């Protein structure tokens, strides 16, 4: 099978053929460390974590993934000054918080995680190269600014299919020293009201890097002049990714072969606001919900679709988690095996063809998850029959293998503990449901079917489905149909920003 991915540049789903056989190289734009990240900020990291896992498991590729840290920019300087904290201390505080949040929801560390401030020499070299080629110029007003000349690059606008003449400069763009108001800053000259520690010397004067230059320099440093995939949120396509592509190719680099853009997390059809986002940090949510439920919410909608967050979203994700976990734990008991043994077997099992086909189809996790739940349904039916223990074990192995690709295996050590009190709550729930089922069985034995039906209906109202089978009664938490339809090729979804 061939992995096919939607290239935002061509707006087509194309076969992914790595530049170097057996290896894949990915650069994704990380967060600007200026505030606490909410779950909307982290969706991109989960989306590309799933892609990375599938490339490794489904295609045996060795994946190099670079996720940068933008640790210097206007917003960091403004917020740190507002709170009377050194800018680098402010940035490092939120870098640590972001790393902890990503670890909590099971995002694997990148191969490299470069900081912008650690790559100033690479940026200077890149600017010199662009100036020599006639695509950049230092401002002639002595400010120390260096700009990219957009009109020097005829292909400018090709990523987002725009004409330069149709573009309007950003309203907050600094116009000093520009030849054209649409030219963008590669380097920002030092300003009197900004800390000296936030500047570095260059041949054109002290200053600090522009946002777009940072990513081009870091991608070049860690992945070379050409690599396989550049990714990020679809809100970054313009101007950030457009500018990255222009300056990198103007410097003579092949740059990226694929552009992948994920949809945003929305509330009420609009981008998640700071006021709402502040209550949706991983740190706050995992006081109430399992970290696995948070990841489930972010991972199980097609990466290009917008993900609409509602007050019940995490309750629904929790129900889905508990459904698959309930099956796996009952299967372990029936097969008289352990979680470690099941996971070891799942690590090498051949995955169901329908699951692999869905994942190869532009990482269609919605369709892949449908395969997972079909196996859970069949496994529960086999458990209810009480006959085919080997079939139950094989189904459980397949389910664990598929969930591992998505980073959602509830038996994985990553999820031990979950939210505070979660294991105790699950044990208490099992005890309470068992007590009610015993009362139902007693009522049926006395032919008091009205009481038996009332108990069943009361449990159903709480989201607990009771099934009578030849081997006895089983129960599981009811689960809504997995959300997230496959987007159309030109779908972009409502936007938010990774930097807000």
Short mmCIF file of C-alpha atoms in Angstrom, two decimals:
data_model
loop_
_atom_site.label_atom_id
_atom_site.label_comp_id
_atom_site.label_asym_id
_atom_site.label_seq_id
_atom_site.Cartn_x
_atom_site.Cartn_y
_atom_site.Cartn_z
CA UNK A 1 0.00 0.00 0.00
CA UNK A 2 1.08 3.60 -0.64
CA UNK A 3 0.68 6.45 1.79
CA UNK A 4 -1.17 9.32 0.13
CA UNK A 5 -1.22 12.82 1.62
CA UNK A 6 -3.02 16.04 0.79
CA UNK A 7 -0.48 18.63 -0.37
CA UNK A 8 -1.76 22.11 0.45
CA UNK A 9 0.43 23.61 -2.28
CA UNK A 10 -1.11 21.58 -5.12
CA UNK A 11 -4.42 20.99 -3.32
CA UNK A 12 -4.20 17.37 -4.37
CA UNK A 13 -3.81 14.05 -2.59
CA UNK A 14 -0.48 12.68 -3.83
CA UNK A 15 1.59 9.56 -3.25
CA UNK A 16 4.16 10.17 -0.55
CA UNK A 17 7.57 9.07 -1.80
CA UNK A 18 10.36 9.96 0.66
CA UNK A 19 13.41 11.71 -0.77
CA UNK A 20 15.64 9.18 0.98
CA UNK A 21 14.32 5.61 0.79
CA UNK A 22 13.38 4.31 4.22
CA UNK A 23 13.43 7.75 5.84
CA UNK A 24 11.04 10.67 6.22
CA UNK A 25 11.90 14.23 7.25
CA UNK A 26 9.27 16.53 8.78
CA UNK A 27 9.42 20.13 10.02
CA UNK A 28 6.47 21.52 11.98
CA UNK A 29 6.04 25.02 13.36
CA UNK A 30 5.94 24.83 17.15
CA UNK A 31 4.45 27.30 19.58
CA UNK A 32 5.51 30.78 20.49
CA UNK A 33 6.22 30.55 24.22
CA UNK A 34 4.32 33.62 25.34
CA UNK A 35 1.44 32.14 27.39
CA UNK A 36 -0.07 28.90 28.68
CA UNK A 37 -1.09 26.63 25.78
CA UNK A 38 -4.72 25.55 25.61
CA UNK A 39 -5.84 22.41 23.79
CA UNK A 40 -6.50 24.35 20.60
CA UNK A 41 -2.83 25.24 20.46
CA UNK A 42 -1.82 21.60 20.81
CA UNK A 43 -3.93 20.01 18.11
CA UNK A 44 -1.19 20.39 15.50
CA UNK A 45 1.26 18.43 17.65
CA UNK A 46 -1.20 15.55 18.11
CA UNK A 47 -2.01 15.46 14.39
CA UNK A 48 1.63 15.16 13.36
CA UNK A 49 2.36 12.73 16.18
CA UNK A 50 -0.25 10.39 14.65
CA UNK A 51 1.28 10.84 11.18
CA UNK A 52 4.73 10.05 12.55
CA UNK A 53 3.49 6.93 14.34
CA UNK A 54 1.78 5.68 11.17
CA UNK A 55 4.85 6.29 9.03
CA UNK A 56 6.88 4.21 11.47
CA UNK A 57 4.38 1.41 12.12
CA UNK A 58 2.59 1.28 8.79
CA UNK A 59 5.55 1.87 6.48
CA UNK A 60 8.66 1.11 8.49
CA UNK A 61 10.11 4.58 7.94
CA UNK A 62 12.74 6.17 10.14
CA UNK A 63 11.21 9.57 10.83
CA UNK A 64 13.16 12.71 11.71
CA UNK A 65 10.72 15.25 13.10
CA UNK A 66 11.80 18.79 13.93
CA UNK A 67 9.46 20.99 15.99
CA UNK A 68 10.85 24.42 16.72
CA UNK A 69 10.37 26.76 19.67
CA UNK A 70 9.81 30.43 18.84
CA UNK A 71 11.38 31.81 22.01
CA UNK A 72 11.76 35.45 20.90
CA UNK A 73 9.18 37.70 19.25
CA UNK A 74 7.13 40.87 19.74
CA UNK A 75 4.50 39.22 21.94
CA UNK A 76 7.03 37.64 24.29
CA UNK A 77 8.75 40.99 24.75
CA UNK A 78 5.45 42.79 25.31
CA UNK A 79 4.05 40.28 27.81
CA UNK A 80 7.27 39.94 29.78
CA UNK A 81 7.57 43.73 30.04
CA UNK A 82 3.94 44.00 31.14
CA UNK A 83 4.65 41.58 34.00
CA UNK A 84 8.12 42.98 34.81
CA UNK A 85 9.82 39.66 34.07
CA UNK A 86 12.94 39.14 31.97
CA UNK A 87 11.91 38.09 28.47
CA UNK A 88 13.99 34.90 28.45
CA UNK A 89 12.68 33.86 31.87
CA UNK A 90 9.14 34.44 30.62
CA UNK A 91 9.76 32.40 27.48
CA UNK A 92 11.41 29.50 29.32
CA UNK A 93 8.53 29.33 31.81
CA UNK A 94 6.01 28.70 29.05
CA UNK A 95 8.33 26.44 27.10
CA UNK A 96 8.47 24.15 30.13
CA UNK A 97 4.70 24.35 30.53
CA UNK A 98 4.15 23.51 26.85
CA UNK A 99 6.53 20.54 27.00
CA UNK A 100 4.76 19.20 30.09
CA UNK A 101 1.34 19.58 28.43
CA UNK A 102 2.47 17.72 25.30
CA UNK A 103 3.96 14.91 27.38
CA UNK A 104 0.74 14.65 29.40
CA UNK A 105 -1.33 13.98 26.27
CA UNK A 106 1.13 11.46 24.88
CA UNK A 107 2.88 13.48 22.17
CA UNK A 108 6.29 11.95 21.64
CA UNK A 109 9.30 14.29 21.81
CA UNK A 110 10.57 15.50 18.43
CA UNK A 111 13.89 14.30 17.07
CA UNK A 112 15.15 17.87 17.49
CA UNK A 113 13.53 20.86 19.18
CA UNK A 114 15.62 23.90 18.20
CA UNK A 115 15.08 27.33 19.71
CA UNK A 116 15.15 30.38 17.49
CA UNK A 117 17.64 32.17 19.72
CA UNK A 118 20.13 29.34 19.21
CA UNK A 119 20.27 29.80 15.42
CA UNK A 120 21.20 33.44 14.88
CA UNK A 121 24.41 32.51 12.95
CA UNK A 122 22.32 30.41 10.55
CA UNK A 123 19.93 33.34 10.09
CA UNK A 124 22.76 35.76 9.33
CA UNK A 125 24.17 33.35 6.76
CA UNK A 126 20.75 32.96 5.15
CA UNK A 127 20.25 36.76 4.97
CA UNK A 128 23.68 37.23 3.38
CA UNK A 129 22.79 34.64 0.79
CA UNK A 130 19.48 36.37 -0.01
CA UNK A 131 21.12 39.80 -0.27
CA UNK A 132 23.80 38.45 -2.62
CA UNK A 133 21.08 36.95 -4.83
CA UNK A 134 19.17 40.23 -4.95
CA UNK A 135 16.16 39.04 -2.94
CA UNK A 136 16.75 40.98 0.28
CA UNK A 137 18.11 44.37 1.31
CA UNK A 138 19.13 46.19 4.48
CA UNK A 139 17.07 49.30 5.14
CA UNK A 140 18.92 52.48 4.11
CA UNK A 141 17.69 54.42 7.16
CA UNK A 142 20.28 52.97 9.53
CA UNK A 143 17.65 51.10 11.55
CA UNK A 144 19.36 47.71 11.20
CA UNK A 145 16.26 46.21 9.56
CA UNK A 146 16.66 43.69 6.72
CA UNK A 147 13.74 42.98 4.39
CA UNK A 148 12.78 40.38 1.82
CA UNK A 149 11.94 41.97 -1.53
CA UNK A 150 8.69 40.22 -2.50
CA UNK A 151 8.72 41.63 -6.04
CA UNK A 152 12.14 40.09 -6.65
CA UNK A 153 10.58 36.64 -6.40
CA UNK A 154 7.96 36.15 -9.16
CA UNK A 155 6.56 33.02 -7.49
CA UNK A 156 5.64 34.90 -4.32
CA UNK A 157 2.06 33.98 -3.42
CA UNK A 158 2.11 30.55 -5.09
CA UNK A 159 1.45 28.58 -1.90
CA UNK A 160 -1.80 30.42 -1.16
CA UNK A 161 -2.50 31.25 -4.82
CA UNK A 162 -2.50 35.00 -4.42
CA UNK A 163 -1.19 37.85 -6.56
CA UNK A 164 1.15 40.36 -4.93
CA UNK A 165 -0.99 43.20 -6.23
CA UNK A 166 -4.03 41.79 -4.45
CA UNK A 167 -2.24 41.59 -1.10
CA UNK A 168 -2.53 44.30 1.54
CA UNK A 169 0.21 44.87 4.12
CA UNK A 170 -0.59 43.98 7.71
CA UNK A 171 -2.09 46.89 9.61
CA UNK A 172 0.47 46.54 12.41
CA UNK A 173 3.49 46.15 10.09
CA UNK A 174 6.34 48.58 10.70
CA UNK A 175 6.75 50.53 7.43
CA UNK A 176 10.19 51.98 8.15
CA UNK A 177 12.81 51.43 5.49
CA UNK A 178 10.69 49.32 3.12
CA UNK A 179 10.78 49.58 -0.66
CA UNK A 180 7.33 48.01 -0.90
CA UNK A 181 4.83 47.94 1.99
CA UNK A 182 4.39 44.17 1.42
CA UNK A 183 8.08 43.41 1.95
CA UNK A 184 8.52 41.47 5.18
CA UNK A 185 11.19 41.72 7.86
CA UNK A 186 13.96 39.14 7.95
CA UNK A 187 15.68 41.02 10.75
CA UNK A 188 14.36 43.70 13.10
CA UNK A 189 16.78 46.41 14.17
CA UNK A 190 17.18 47.13 17.87
CA UNK A 191 14.73 49.57 19.43
CA UNK A 192 15.43 51.83 22.38
CA UNK A 193 12.51 50.53 24.44
CA UNK A 194 13.48 46.84 24.10
CA UNK A 195 16.04 45.02 26.28
CA UNK A 196 19.61 44.84 25.01
CA UNK A 197 19.65 41.11 25.86
CA UNK A 198 17.03 40.57 23.15
CA UNK A 199 19.41 41.72 20.40
CA UNK A 200 22.33 40.15 18.56
CA UNK A 201 25.06 41.72 16.41
CA UNK A 202 24.89 41.42 12.61
CA UNK A 203 26.71 43.12 9.72
CA UNK A 204 23.72 45.50 9.52
CA UNK A 205 23.47 46.37 13.19
CA UNK A 206 22.11 44.84 16.39
CA UNK A 207 18.62 43.41 16.37
CA UNK A 208 16.58 40.25 16.53
CA UNK A 209 15.16 37.79 13.99
CA UNK A 210 11.88 38.08 12.16
CA UNK A 211 9.46 35.22 12.73
CA UNK A 212 9.54 33.88 9.17
CA UNK A 213 13.33 33.81 8.95
CA UNK A 214 13.58 31.74 12.13
CA UNK A 215 11.80 28.70 10.70
CA UNK A 216 13.62 28.75 7.35
CA UNK A 217 16.97 28.85 9.15
CA UNK A 218 16.11 26.05 11.58
CA UNK A 219 14.65 23.81 8.87
CA UNK A 220 17.81 24.35 6.80
CA UNK A 221 20.08 23.66 9.78
CA UNK A 222 18.43 20.41 10.85
CA UNK A 223 16.93 18.95 7.65
CA UNK A 224 19.04 20.45 4.88
CA UNK A 225 18.13 22.35 1.74
CA UNK A 226 15.27 20.00 0.87
CA UNK A 227 13.06 17.79 3.01
CA UNK A 228 9.83 15.80 2.77
CA UNK A 229 7.08 17.56 4.72
CA UNK A 230 6.47 20.97 6.26
CA UNK A 231 3.43 21.14 8.52
CA UNK A 232 1.44 23.38 10.82
CA UNK A 233 -1.96 24.86 11.42
CA UNK A 234 -3.88 26.14 8.40
CA UNK A 235 -3.88 29.62 9.95
CA UNK A 236 -0.13 29.75 9.27
CA UNK A 237 -0.38 29.36 5.50
CA UNK A 238 -0.31 33.13 5.04
CA UNK A 239 1.80 34.98 5.69
CA UNK A 240 4.12 32.68 7.63
CA UNK A 241 4.41 29.65 5.37
CA UNK A 242 4.15 31.73 2.21
CA UNK A 243 7.08 33.82 3.39
CA UNK A 244 9.07 30.79 4.54
CA UNK A 245 8.74 29.18 1.13
CA UNK A 246 9.62 32.35 -0.76
CA UNK A 247 12.79 33.15 1.18
CA UNK A 248 13.98 29.52 1.26
CA UNK A 249 13.52 28.96 -2.46
CA UNK A 250 14.91 32.37 -3.28
CA UNK A 251 18.02 31.27 -1.39
CA UNK A 252 18.30 28.34 -3.79
CA UNK A 253 16.82 25.62 -1.60
CA UNK A 254 14.35 23.01 -2.83
CA UNK A 255 12.69 23.37 0.58
CA UNK A 256 9.69 21.08 1.23
CA UNK A 257 8.08 18.53 -1.09
CA UNK A 258 4.74 18.50 0.77
CA UNK A 259 2.79 21.08 2.74
CA UNK A 260 0.41 19.60 5.32
CA UNK A 261 -1.97 21.84 7.25
CA UNK A 262 -4.25 20.80 10.09
CA UNK A 263 -7.63 22.31 10.93
CA UNK A 264 -8.19 24.31 14.08
CA UNK A 265 -10.13 23.76 17.28
CA UNK A 266 -13.22 25.97 17.25
CA UNK A 267 -15.99 26.93 19.67
CA UNK A 268 -19.31 28.01 18.26
CA UNK A 269 -17.80 27.90 14.78
CA UNK A 270 -15.24 30.55 15.73
CA UNK A 271 -11.62 30.28 16.73
CA UNK A 272 -11.00 29.53 20.38
CA UNK A 273 -10.59 32.80 22.27
CA UNK A 274 -8.12 33.49 25.03
CA UNK A 275 -10.91 33.87 27.60
CA UNK A 276 -12.25 30.39 26.78
CA UNK A 277 -8.83 28.93 26.12
CA UNK A 278 -7.57 29.85 29.56
CA UNK A 279 -9.99 27.32 31.05
CA UNK A 280 -8.97 24.66 28.53
CA UNK A 281 -5.33 24.18 29.38
CA UNK A 282 -4.19 20.60 29.73
CA UNK A 283 -3.23 21.32 33.33
CA UNK A 284 -6.80 22.38 34.20
CA UNK A 285 -8.65 19.81 32.08
CA UNK A 286 -6.74 16.84 33.47
CA UNK A 287 -7.91 17.73 36.96
CA UNK A 288 -11.35 16.62 35.73
CA UNK A 289 -10.74 14.34 32.74
CA UNK A 290 -8.24 11.62 31.94
CA UNK A 291 -5.29 12.78 29.83
CA UNK A 292 -6.17 9.95 27.45
CA UNK A 293 -9.63 11.49 26.92
CA UNK A 294 -8.03 14.82 26.03
CA UNK A 295 -5.79 13.15 23.47
CA UNK A 296 -8.74 11.11 22.17
CA UNK A 297 -10.66 14.31 21.50
CA UNK A 298 -7.76 15.85 19.56
CA UNK A 299 -6.63 12.73 17.70
CA UNK A 300 -9.83 11.17 16.39
CA UNK A 301 -11.02 13.78 13.90
CA UNK A 302 -9.44 13.98 10.44
CA UNK A 303 -6.48 16.30 10.76
CA UNK A 304 -7.69 18.70 8.04
CA UNK A 305 -11.15 19.10 9.56
CA UNK A 306 -12.06 21.81 12.03
CA UNK A 307 -12.72 20.31 15.46
CA UNK A 308 -15.70 21.91 17.18
CA UNK A 309 -15.37 21.94 20.97
CA UNK A 310 -18.57 21.84 23.02
CA UNK A 311 -19.21 21.46 26.77
CA UNK A 312 -19.84 17.74 26.21
CA UNK A 313 -16.85 17.03 23.94
CA UNK A 314 -14.64 15.55 26.64
CA UNK A 315 -17.52 13.60 28.18
CA UNK A 316 -18.10 11.99 24.79
CA UNK A 317 -14.38 11.30 24.39
CA UNK A 318 -14.31 9.76 27.86
CA UNK A 319 -17.21 7.47 26.94
CA UNK A 320 -15.35 6.26 23.85
CA UNK A 321 -12.18 5.64 25.87
CA UNK A 322 -14.10 3.66 28.47
CA UNK A 323 -15.85 1.60 25.82
CA UNK A 324 -12.60 0.34 24.27
CA UNK A 325 -10.90 0.03 27.64
CA UNK A 326 -13.81 -1.96 29.02
CA UNK A 327 -13.59 -4.40 26.13
CA UNK A 328 -9.82 -4.79 26.44
CA UNK A 329 -9.95 -5.44 30.17
CA UNK A 330 -12.76 -7.98 29.83
CA UNK A 331 -10.80 -9.64 27.01
CA UNK A 332 -7.72 -9.85 29.24
CA UNK A 333 -9.78 -11.61 31.88
CA UNK A 334 -11.34 -14.02 29.40
CA UNK A 335 -7.98 -14.85 27.79
CA UNK A 336 -6.22 -15.07 31.17
CA UNK A 337 -3.41 -12.81 29.98
CA UNK A 338 -1.79 -9.54 31.09
CA UNK A 339 -1.73 -6.03 29.62
CA UNK A 340 2.03 -6.31 28.98
CA UNK A 341 1.63 -9.60 27.13
CA UNK A 342 -1.23 -8.22 25.04
CA UNK A 343 0.69 -5.06 24.17
CA UNK A 344 3.82 -7.04 23.25
CA UNK A 345 1.81 -9.14 20.81
CA UNK A 346 0.01 -6.05 19.46
CA UNK A 347 3.34 -4.38 18.67
CA UNK A 348 4.00 -6.90 15.88
CA UNK A 349 0.51 -7.91 14.77
CA UNK A 350 -0.58 -7.34 11.19
CA UNK A 351 -3.12 -4.56 11.37
CA UNK A 352 -6.56 -5.00 9.77
CA UNK A 353 -6.40 -4.05 6.07
CA UNK A 354 -9.35 -1.65 6.38
CA UNK A 355 -7.53 0.25 9.13
CA UNK A 356 -4.33 0.48 7.08
CA UNK A 357 -6.23 1.60 4.00
CA UNK A 358 -7.89 4.38 6.00
CA UNK A 359 -4.58 5.57 7.45
CA UNK A 360 -2.94 5.51 4.02
CA UNK A 361 -5.80 7.63 2.70
CA UNK A 362 -4.45 10.97 3.95
CA UNK A 363 -4.37 9.71 7.57
CA UNK A 364 -8.15 9.32 7.69
CA UNK A 365 -8.43 8.63 11.42
CA UNK A 366 -12.22 8.90 11.35
CA UNK A 367 -12.46 5.88 9.03
CA UNK A 368 -9.69 4.11 10.94
CA UNK A 369 -11.54 4.58 14.21
CA UNK A 370 -14.67 3.06 12.69
CA UNK A 371 -12.60 -0.10 12.10
CA UNK A 372 -11.51 -0.04 15.75
CA UNK A 373 -15.11 0.14 16.97
CA UNK A 374 -16.25 -2.58 14.58
CA UNK A 375 -13.65 -4.86 16.17
CA UNK A 376 -14.77 -3.82 19.65
CA UNK A 377 -18.37 -4.65 18.72
CA UNK A 378 -17.37 -8.08 17.41
CA UNK A 379 -15.21 -8.69 20.46
CA UNK A 380 -18.03 -7.83 22.84
CA UNK A 381 -20.35 -10.16 20.96
CA UNK A 382 -17.80 -12.96 21.29
CA UNK A 383 -17.44 -12.23 25.01
CA UNK A 384 -21.22 -12.39 25.40
CA UNK A 385 -21.32 -15.81 23.70
CA UNK A 386 -18.70 -17.06 26.14
CA UNK A 387 -17.31 -19.58 23.68
CA UNK A 388 -14.48 -18.23 21.50
CA UNK A 389 -11.79 -17.07 23.95
CA UNK A 390 -9.05 -17.31 21.33
CA UNK A 391 -11.09 -15.18 18.93
CA UNK A 392 -11.58 -12.62 21.69
CA UNK A 393 -7.84 -12.54 22.36
CA UNK A 394 -7.00 -12.04 18.68
CA UNK A 395 -9.56 -9.26 18.38
CA UNK A 396 -8.15 -7.56 21.48
CA UNK A 397 -4.64 -7.76 20.03
CA UNK A 398 -5.83 -6.12 16.81
CA UNK A 399 -7.65 -3.38 18.75
CA UNK A 400 -4.58 -2.69 20.89
CA UNK A 401 -2.39 -2.55 17.78
CA UNK A 402 -4.65 -0.06 16.03
CA UNK A 403 -4.98 2.13 19.11
CA UNK A 404 -1.21 2.13 19.55
CA UNK A 405 -0.83 3.71 16.10
CA UNK A 406 -3.12 6.53 17.24
CA UNK A 407 -1.39 6.85 20.60
CA UNK A 408 -4.66 5.85 22.28
CA UNK A 409 -4.02 2.42 23.77
CA UNK A 410 -5.53 2.64 27.29
CA UNK A 411 -3.29 -0.23 28.43
CA UNK A 412 -0.11 1.72 27.64
CA UNK A 413 2.00 2.76 30.66
CA UNK A 414 1.69 6.38 29.45
CA UNK A 415 -1.86 6.48 30.78
CA UNK A 416 -1.30 4.85 34.17
CA UNK A 417 -3.07 6.89 36.80
CA UNK A 418 -5.04 9.14 34.45
CA UNK A 419 -6.89 11.98 36.10
CA UNK A 420 -6.73 12.06 39.90
CA UNK A 421 -8.90 9.32 41.38
CA UNK A 422 -9.69 7.83 37.97
CA UNK A 423 -8.79 4.21 38.74
CA UNK A 424 -10.75 4.31 41.97
CA UNK A 425 -13.72 5.80 40.15
CA UNK A 426 -13.65 3.02 37.53
CA UNK A 427 -13.50 0.37 40.24
CA UNK A 428 -16.37 2.00 42.13
CA UNK A 429 -18.45 2.19 38.93
CA UNK A 430 -17.90 -1.50 38.26
CA UNK A 431 -19.03 -2.33 41.79
CA UNK A 432 -22.14 -0.20 41.57
CA UNK A 433 -23.18 -1.56 38.17
CA UNK A 434 -22.58 -5.13 39.33
CA UNK A 435 -24.83 -4.52 42.33
CA UNK A 436 -27.62 -3.20 40.10
CA UNK A 437 -27.22 -6.13 37.71
CA UNK A 438 -27.49 -8.54 40.63
CA UNK A 439 -30.71 -6.83 41.67
CA UNK A 440 -31.98 -7.10 38.09
CA UNK A 441 -31.13 -10.81 37.98
CA UNK A 442 -33.00 -11.35 41.25
CA UNK A 443 -36.04 -9.51 39.89
CA UNK A 444 -36.04 -11.62 36.73
CA UNK A 445 -35.77 -14.80 38.82
CA UNK A 446 -38.89 -13.70 40.69
CA UNK A 447 -40.53 -12.90 37.31
CA UNK A 448 -40.72 -9.25 38.33
CA UNK A 449 -39.92 -8.09 34.81
CA UNK A 450 -41.15 -4.55 35.40
CA UNK A 451 -38.45 -4.03 38.05
CA UNK A 452 -35.81 -5.73 35.90
CA UNK A 453 -36.68 -3.49 32.95
CA UNK A 454 -36.66 -0.41 35.19
CA UNK A 455 -33.13 -1.22 36.37
CA UNK A 456 -31.96 -1.74 32.78
CA UNK A 457 -33.58 1.54 31.69
CA UNK A 458 -32.07 3.43 34.62
CA UNK A 459 -28.63 2.19 33.68
CA UNK A 460 -29.25 3.09 30.03
CA UNK A 461 -30.18 6.62 31.09
CA UNK A 462 -26.72 6.86 32.69
CA UNK A 463 -25.06 5.74 29.45
CA UNK A 464 -24.56 2.10 30.45
CA UNK A 465 -25.65 -0.56 27.96
CA UNK A 466 -26.61 -3.99 29.33
CA UNK A 467 -26.37 -7.07 27.09
CA UNK A 468 -27.81 -10.51 27.91
CA UNK A 469 -25.88 -13.40 26.36
CA UNK A 470 -25.52 -17.17 26.71
CA UNK A 471 -22.61 -16.71 29.11
CA UNK A 472 -24.40 -14.15 31.25
CA UNK A 473 -24.83 -10.40 31.42
CA UNK A 474 -22.20 -7.87 30.29
CA UNK A 475 -22.24 -4.09 30.38
CA UNK A 476 -20.37 -1.27 28.71
CA UNK A 477 -20.56 2.48 28.47
CA UNK A 478 -22.54 3.57 25.43
CA UNK A 479 -20.54 5.55 22.88
CA UNK A 480 -21.65 8.17 20.37
CA UNK A 481 -20.66 7.74 16.74
CA UNK A 482 -17.07 9.01 16.24
CA UNK A 483 -17.10 12.58 14.98
CA UNK A 484 -15.25 14.09 12.06
CA UNK A 485 -16.02 13.72 8.38
CA UNK A 486 -13.40 13.59 5.70
CA UNK A 487 -12.88 17.16 4.45
CA UNK A 488 -13.07 18.17 0.82
CA UNK A 489 -9.82 18.93 -0.95
CA UNK A 490 -10.27 22.68 -0.58
CA UNK A 491 -11.43 22.53 3.03
CA UNK A 492 -9.60 24.86 5.36
CA UNK A 493 -12.04 25.26 8.23
CA UNK A 494 -12.37 28.23 10.57
CA UNK A 495 -9.05 29.49 11.75
CA UNK A 496 -7.35 30.26 15.03
CA UNK A 497 -3.70 30.94 15.64
CA UNK A 498 -0.99 28.92 17.32
CA UNK A 499 0.53 32.13 18.56
CA UNK A 500 -2.52 33.48 20.45
#
